Coordinates of C-alpha atoms and ligand atoms in Angstrom, one line a residue:
M1169 CA 2.6 -31.7 -13.4
T1170 CA 2.8 -30.7 -9.9
M1171 CA 1.9 -27.2 -8.5
F1172 CA 4.8 -27.3 -6.1
R1173 CA 7.3 -27.0 -9.2
T1174 CA 10.0 -24.6 -8.2
R1175 CA 12.3 -22.7 -10.4
T1176 CA 15.4 -23.7 -8.5
R1177 CA 16.2 -27.3 -7.3
G1178 CA 16.9 -27.9 -3.7
G1179 CA 15.9 -24.7 -2.3
H1180 CA 16.7 -21.1 -3.4
D1181 CA 20.5 -20.9 -3.1
Q1182 CA 20.9 -21.6 -6.8
G1183 CA 20.3 -18.6 -9.1
P1184 CA 18.4 -15.5 -8.2
A1185 CA 15.7 -15.5 -5.5
P1186 CA 12.2 -15.9 -6.9
E1187 CA 9.7 -13.1 -6.4
A1188 CA 7.5 -13.3 -3.5
L1189 CA 4.7 -13.0 -5.9
R1190 CA 4.2 -13.3 -9.5
L1191 CA 1.1 -13.1 -11.5
V1192 CA 1.1 -13.7 -15.4
K1193 CA -2.0 -12.9 -17.4
V1194 CA -4.3 -13.7 -14.5
T1195 CA -8.0 -13.4 -15.6
R1196 CA -11.1 -13.9 -13.4
T1197 CA -14.7 -13.6 -14.7
Y1198 CA -17.8 -13.9 -12.6
G1199 CA -21.1 -14.7 -14.0
T1200 CA -21.9 -15.9 -17.4
A1201 CA -23.0 -14.5 -20.9
E1202 CA -24.7 -11.2 -20.4
N1203 CA -24.2 -11.0 -16.8
A1204 CA -20.5 -11.7 -17.0
V1205 CA -18.1 -9.4 -15.2
T1206 CA -14.5 -9.3 -15.8
A1207 CA -13.0 -8.7 -12.3
L1208 CA -9.3 -9.4 -13.3
D1209 CA -8.4 -8.7 -17.0
G1210 CA -5.0 -10.4 -17.6
V1211 CA -3.0 -9.0 -14.7
T1212 CA 0.6 -9.4 -14.9
L1213 CA 2.5 -8.4 -11.8
S1214 CA 5.7 -9.0 -9.8
L1215 CA 6.4 -8.3 -6.2
A1216 CA 9.8 -8.6 -4.8
R1217 CA 10.5 -10.3 -1.4
S1218 CA 10.5 -8.4 1.7
T1219 CA 8.3 -5.6 0.3
F1220 CA 5.2 -3.9 1.5
T1221 CA 2.8 -3.0 -1.4
A1222 CA -0.6 -1.5 -1.1
V1223 CA -3.1 -2.1 -3.9
M1224 CA -5.6 0.8 -4.5
G1225 CA -8.4 1.6 -7.0
P1226 CA -12.0 2.4 -7.3
S1227 CA -14.6 0.0 -5.7
G1228 CA -15.2 -2.9 -8.1
S1229 CA -11.7 -2.6 -9.8
G1230 CA -10.7 -6.1 -8.8
K1231 CA -8.5 -5.5 -5.7
S1232 CA -10.1 -8.1 -3.5
T1233 CA -10.3 -10.6 -6.5
L1234 CA -6.6 -9.9 -7.2
L1235 CA -5.9 -10.8 -3.6
Q1236 CA -7.9 -13.9 -3.3
C1237 CA -6.5 -15.2 -6.5
A1238 CA -2.9 -14.5 -5.4
A1239 CA -3.6 -16.0 -2.0
G1240 CA -5.3 -19.2 -3.5
L1241 CA -8.7 -18.5 -2.0
E1242 CA -10.0 -18.2 -5.5
R1243 CA -9.0 -19.7 -8.7
P1244 CA -8.2 -17.7 -11.8
D1245 CA -10.0 -18.6 -14.9
S1246 CA -6.6 -18.4 -16.6
G1247 CA -3.0 -17.3 -15.9
I1248 CA -0.5 -18.4 -13.5
V1249 CA 0.3 -17.5 -9.8
W1250 CA 3.6 -18.0 -8.2
V1251 CA 4.1 -17.5 -4.4
D1252 CA 7.7 -17.6 -3.6
G1253 CA 8.7 -19.3 -6.6
A1254 CA 6.1 -22.1 -6.4
E1255 CA 3.2 -22.4 -8.8
L1256 CA -0.1 -21.8 -7.0
T1257 CA -2.4 -22.5 -10.1
G1258 CA -3.1 -25.9 -11.5
G1259 CA -3.1 -28.3 -8.5
T1260 CA -6.0 -30.1 -6.8
E1261 CA -8.1 -28.4 -4.0
A1262 CA -6.3 -30.4 -1.3
E1263 CA -3.0 -29.2 -2.7
L1264 CA -4.0 -25.8 -2.9
T1265 CA -5.3 -25.7 0.7
R1266 CA -2.0 -27.3 1.8
F1267 CA 0.1 -24.7 0.0
R1268 CA -2.0 -21.9 1.4
R1269 CA -1.7 -23.2 4.9
G1270 CA 2.1 -23.4 4.4
R1271 CA 3.1 -20.0 2.6
V1272 CA 0.2 -17.6 2.9
G1273 CA -1.5 -15.4 5.7
F1274 CA -4.8 -13.6 5.2
V1275 CA -6.0 -10.8 7.2
F1276 CA -9.7 -9.6 6.4
Q1277 CA -11.5 -6.4 7.0
Q1278 CA -14.0 -8.0 9.3
Y1279 CA -11.2 -10.1 11.2
N1280 CA -13.0 -13.5 10.7
L1281 CA -12.2 -14.7 14.3
L1282 CA -14.2 -17.5 15.7
D1283 CA -16.3 -16.2 18.6
T1284 CA -16.4 -19.4 20.7
L1285 CA -12.5 -19.6 20.7
T1286 CA -10.1 -17.4 22.9
V1287 CA -7.5 -15.1 21.6
A1288 CA -4.8 -17.8 21.9
Q1289 CA -7.0 -20.4 20.4
N1290 CA -8.0 -18.3 17.5
T1291 CA -4.1 -17.4 16.9
V1292 CA -3.1 -21.1 16.8
L1293 CA -5.9 -22.2 14.6
P1294 CA -3.9 -22.2 11.3
L1295 CA -1.2 -24.3 12.9
K1296 CA -3.8 -26.8 14.1
L1297 CA -5.5 -27.0 10.7
A1298 CA -2.2 -27.5 9.2
G1299 CA -1.5 -30.4 11.7
R1300 CA 1.7 -28.4 12.9
R1301 CA 3.0 -28.4 16.4
V1302 CA 1.9 -25.6 18.7
D1303 CA 4.6 -23.9 20.5
R1304 CA 2.8 -22.1 23.4
R1305 CA 5.8 -19.8 24.2
R1306 CA 6.0 -18.7 20.5
V1307 CA 2.2 -17.9 20.7
T1308 CA 2.5 -15.8 23.7
E1309 CA 5.4 -14.2 22.2
I1310 CA 3.5 -13.2 18.9
L1311 CA 0.3 -12.1 20.9
T1312 CA 2.6 -10.0 23.2
A1313 CA 4.4 -8.5 20.2
V1314 CA 0.9 -7.4 18.9
G1315 CA 0.1 -5.8 22.3
L1316 CA -2.4 -8.5 23.5
G1317 CA -0.1 -10.5 25.9
D1318 CA -2.6 -10.0 28.6
R1319 CA -5.7 -11.1 26.6
L1320 CA -4.8 -14.7 25.7
G1321 CA -8.0 -16.0 27.3
H1322 CA -10.4 -13.3 26.2
R1323 CA -12.8 -14.0 23.4
P1324 CA -13.3 -11.8 20.4
A1325 CA -16.6 -10.3 21.8
Q1326 CA -14.5 -8.9 24.8
L1327 CA -12.1 -7.1 22.5
S1328 CA -12.4 -3.8 20.5
G1329 CA -12.2 -3.8 16.8
G1330 CA -8.4 -2.8 16.8
Q1331 CA -7.6 -5.5 19.2
R1332 CA -9.5 -8.0 17.1
Q1333 CA -7.7 -7.1 14.0
R1334 CA -4.4 -7.5 16.0
V1335 CA -5.4 -11.2 16.9
A1336 CA -6.1 -11.6 13.1
I1337 CA -2.6 -10.4 12.3
A1338 CA -1.1 -12.7 15.0
R1339 CA -3.1 -15.6 13.4
A1340 CA -1.7 -14.7 10.0
L1341 CA 1.9 -14.3 11.3
V1342 CA 1.7 -17.7 13.4
T1343 CA 2.7 -20.0 10.4
E1344 CA 5.5 -17.8 9.4
P1345 CA 4.1 -17.4 5.9
R1346 CA 6.2 -15.9 2.9
V1347 CA 3.3 -13.5 2.0
I1348 CA 0.7 -11.9 4.0
F1349 CA -2.4 -10.6 2.2
A1350 CA -4.6 -8.1 4.0
D1351 CA -7.8 -6.8 2.5
E1352 CA -8.8 -3.4 4.0
P1353 CA -7.3 -4.5 7.4
T1354 CA -7.9 -0.9 8.7
G1355 CA -11.2 -0.4 7.0
A1356 CA -13.1 -0.7 10.1
L1357 CA -10.7 0.7 12.5
D1358 CA -10.2 4.3 14.1
T1359 CA -7.0 6.3 13.4
R1360 CA -5.0 5.0 16.2
S1361 CA -5.8 1.4 16.0
A1362 CA -5.2 1.6 12.2
R1363 CA -1.7 2.9 12.8
Q1364 CA -1.0 0.1 15.2
V1365 CA -2.1 -2.4 12.7
L1366 CA -0.1 -0.7 9.8
L1367 CA 3.0 -0.6 12.0
L1368 CA 2.7 -4.4 12.7
L1369 CA 2.4 -5.1 9.1
Q1370 CA 5.4 -2.8 8.4
E1371 CA 7.4 -4.7 11.0
A1372 CA 6.6 -7.9 9.7
V1373 CA 8.2 -6.8 6.4
R1374 CA 11.2 -4.7 7.9
V1375 CA 12.1 -6.9 10.9
H1376 CA 10.9 -10.4 9.9
G1377 CA 11.4 -10.3 6.0
R1378 CA 8.0 -11.2 5.0
T1379 CA 6.1 -9.8 2.1
V1380 CA 2.8 -7.8 2.6
V1381 CA 0.2 -6.9 0.1
M1382 CA -2.4 -4.8 1.5
V1383 CA -5.7 -3.5 -0.2
T1384 CA -6.7 -0.1 1.2
H1385 CA -8.8 2.9 0.1
D1386 CA -6.9 5.2 2.5
P1387 CA -3.9 7.2 1.1
V1388 CA -2.6 7.5 4.8
A1389 CA -2.6 3.6 5.1
A1390 CA -1.0 3.3 1.6
S1391 CA 1.9 5.6 2.6
Y1392 CA 3.1 2.9 5.3
A1393 CA 3.9 0.6 2.1
D1394 CA 7.0 0.7 0.0
S1395 CA 4.9 1.0 -3.2
V1396 CA 1.4 1.2 -4.4
V1397 CA -0.1 -0.6 -7.3
F1398 CA -3.1 1.0 -8.8
L1399 CA -5.9 -1.0 -10.2
A1400 CA -8.7 0.1 -12.6
D1401 CA -11.2 -2.0 -14.5
G1402 CA -9.3 -5.2 -13.3
R1403 CA -5.9 -4.1 -14.7
P1404 CA -2.9 -2.6 -13.2
V1405 CA -2.7 1.0 -14.3
G1406 CA 0.2 2.3 -12.4
R1407 CA 2.7 2.1 -9.8
M1408 CA 4.2 4.4 -7.2
D1409 CA 7.2 4.0 -5.1
A1410 CA 7.7 5.6 -1.7
P1411 CA 4.2 6.7 -1.6
T1412 CA 3.1 10.0 0.3
P1413 CA -0.7 10.4 1.3
D1414 CA -0.8 13.5 -0.7
A1415 CA 0.7 12.0 -4.0
V1416 CA -1.4 8.9 -3.5
A1417 CA -4.6 11.0 -3.1
E1418 CA -3.5 13.0 -6.1
R1419 CA -3.0 9.8 -8.2
L1420 CA -6.3 8.3 -7.2
A1421 CA -8.2 11.5 -8.2
H1422 CA -6.9 11.0 -11.7
L1423 CA -7.0 7.1 -12.1
G1424 CA -8.4 6.4 -15.5
D1425 CA -6.9 9.6 -17.1
D1426 CA -4.1 7.4 -18.4
V1427 CA -4.8 3.8 -18.5
T1428 CA -1.9 3.0 -20.7
A1429 CA 0.7 3.7 -18.0
G1430 CA 1.2 -0.1 -17.2
V1431 CA 3.1 -1.5 -14.1
Ligands
ATP2872 N1 -18.3 -13.7 -6.0 C1 -18.6 -12.8 -6.9 N2 -19.8 -12.9 -7.8 C2 -20.0 -12.2 -8.9 N3 -19.2 -11.1 -9.0 C3 -18.3 -10.7 -8.3 C4 -17.9 -11.7 -7.2 N4 -16.8 -11.1 -6.5 C5 -16.6 -9.9 -7.1 N5 -17.3 -9.7 -8.2 C6 -17.4 -8.6 -9.2 O1 -16.0 -8.5 -9.6 C7 -15.6 -7.2 -9.6 C8 -14.4 -6.9 -8.8 O2 -14.8 -7.1 -7.4 P1 -13.8 -6.8 -6.3 O3 -14.5 -7.4 -5.0 O4 -12.5 -7.6 -6.5 O5 -13.5 -5.3 -6.1 P2 -12.8 -4.4 -5.1 O6 -11.8 -3.6 -6.0 O7 -12.3 -5.2 -4.1 O8 -14.0 -3.4 -4.7 P3 -14.1 -2.8 -3.4 O9 -13.2 -1.7 -3.1 O10 -15.5 -2.3 -3.4 O11 -13.9 -3.9 -2.2 C9 -16.9 -6.4 -9.2 O12 -17.6 -5.8 -10.5 C10 -17.8 -7.3 -8.4 O13 -19.0 -7.1 -8.8
MG2873 MG1 -12.6 -5.4 -2.0

């Protein structure tokens, strides 16, 4: 069995296009015996291509674990993950790494840039790691698009938090991944920088057809998404399309009142 099994042969032109992301009964437990914590409790979830989804829920509800399992950074204990129609679970570590480098981009709350590398070098790192050709013009294009065209030779320490996060987004976009996962990408940013980052993520979806899955605690940030998936106790407990900040805040306040409202 290979984890690169796809549902259609010879590309995606036969039959309906697969979802960008599909999880079936994904479970992840940390610790053992009496210390065991079920971070994800049989999560089943589908996200269509070219959509922007926010994931929200209380601290400890499993949001980061969900993203890590969906992105192949963590392995579920059980269940299956497909990204863009290819199964992510079940391969070797090396296959998983190759898969991740090819199809997935990840943006973290704390940027995760390398201090000793310049903005341009940080941005091309995923291409280098994947052994892919670096097109300098394209890199300049991407960094210009995120508003950092004049900062290519700067080091992360010379940038503001918002600028660093935009480097991280450029780095996530450079491999042209199918799905971009972002875990609280605006958590450390002021309102204005957060807005820039959210508009970039929105543009990745609307202009470039990528799929974005973003964890956030902020109802305003969530309102940039097409829909919100709510998690509680490691399970999806609701979904909202066309979210507004007020509606999201209202739903968050009542999460857990109705845990039977599945996704
Ligand atoms: N590496 C780990 N080792 C042990 N327990 C973990 C680990 N990672 C997560 N957990 C546990 O799994 C549960 C879900 O954690 P997770 O980080 O996914 O929550 P979260 O929804 O992202 O929370 P937050 O909003 O605070 O970031 C928590 O109870 C947490 O303590
Ligand atoms: Mg988290």
